[in-house]
């Protein structure tokens, strides 16, 4: 998810999306611990997306 897409979402949508992405990240991480993923770069991209959304939420709280 790109930063421009994140900026267009409302706070409620961001919180919902954050929960969904954290869930999928934990599922992928568990699957990777059991057997190696075909594309482990997915973990990095999901982790960075979580950080982008959390940063945007913090930025909106401070305004």
Short mmCIF file of C-alpha atoms in Angstrom, two decimals, residues 5-52:
data_model
loop_
_atom_site.label_atom_id
_atom_site.label_comp_id
_atom_site.label_asym_id
_atom_site.label_seq_id
_atom_site.Cartn_x
_atom_site.Cartn_y
_atom_site.Cartn_z
CA UNK A 5 -3.30 5.65 -0.81
CA UNK A 6 -2.90 5.81 2.98
CA UNK A 7 -3.34 9.60 3.08
CA UNK A 8 -6.71 9.32 1.33
CA UNK A 9 -8.23 7.03 3.99
CA UNK A 10 -10.08 8.25 7.07
CA UNK A 11 -8.92 7.51 10.62
CA UNK A 12 -11.52 4.75 11.07
CA UNK A 13 -10.50 3.13 7.79
CA UNK A 14 -6.84 3.35 8.78
CA UNK A 15 -7.51 1.63 12.11
CA UNK A 16 -9.47 -1.12 10.35
CA UNK A 17 -6.77 -1.59 7.71
CA UNK A 18 -4.07 -1.67 10.40
CA UNK A 19 -5.84 -4.52 12.19
CA UNK A 20 -6.24 -6.49 8.96
CA UNK A 21 -2.62 -6.07 7.93
CA UNK A 22 -1.28 -6.93 11.39
CA UNK A 23 -3.37 -10.12 11.33
CA UNK A 24 -2.09 -11.14 7.90
CA UNK A 25 1.49 -10.31 8.97
CA UNK A 26 1.24 -12.54 12.04
CA UNK A 27 -0.29 -15.34 9.95
CA UNK A 28 2.50 -15.12 7.39
CA UNK A 29 5.14 -14.98 10.11
CA UNK A 30 3.73 -18.13 11.70
CA UNK A 31 3.59 -19.89 8.31
CA UNK A 32 7.21 -18.88 7.66
CA UNK A 33 8.29 -20.33 11.00
CA UNK A 34 6.71 -23.68 10.13
CA UNK A 35 7.95 -23.91 6.56
CA UNK A 36 9.81 -21.31 4.50
CA UNK A 37 7.68 -18.98 2.43
CA UNK A 38 8.07 -18.95 -1.32
CA UNK A 39 8.45 -15.16 -1.18
CA UNK A 40 9.79 -14.00 2.21
CA UNK A 41 9.89 -10.40 0.96
CA UNK A 42 6.13 -10.32 1.69
CA UNK A 43 6.99 -10.13 5.39
CA UNK A 44 9.08 -7.02 4.86
CA UNK A 45 6.46 -5.27 2.75
CA UNK A 46 3.68 -5.99 5.28
CA UNK A 47 5.84 -4.81 8.17
CA UNK A 48 6.59 -1.57 6.32
CA UNK A 49 2.92 -1.06 5.48
CA UNK A 50 2.07 -1.41 9.18
CA UNK A 51 4.69 1.23 9.95
CA UNK A 52 3.33 3.58 7.26
#
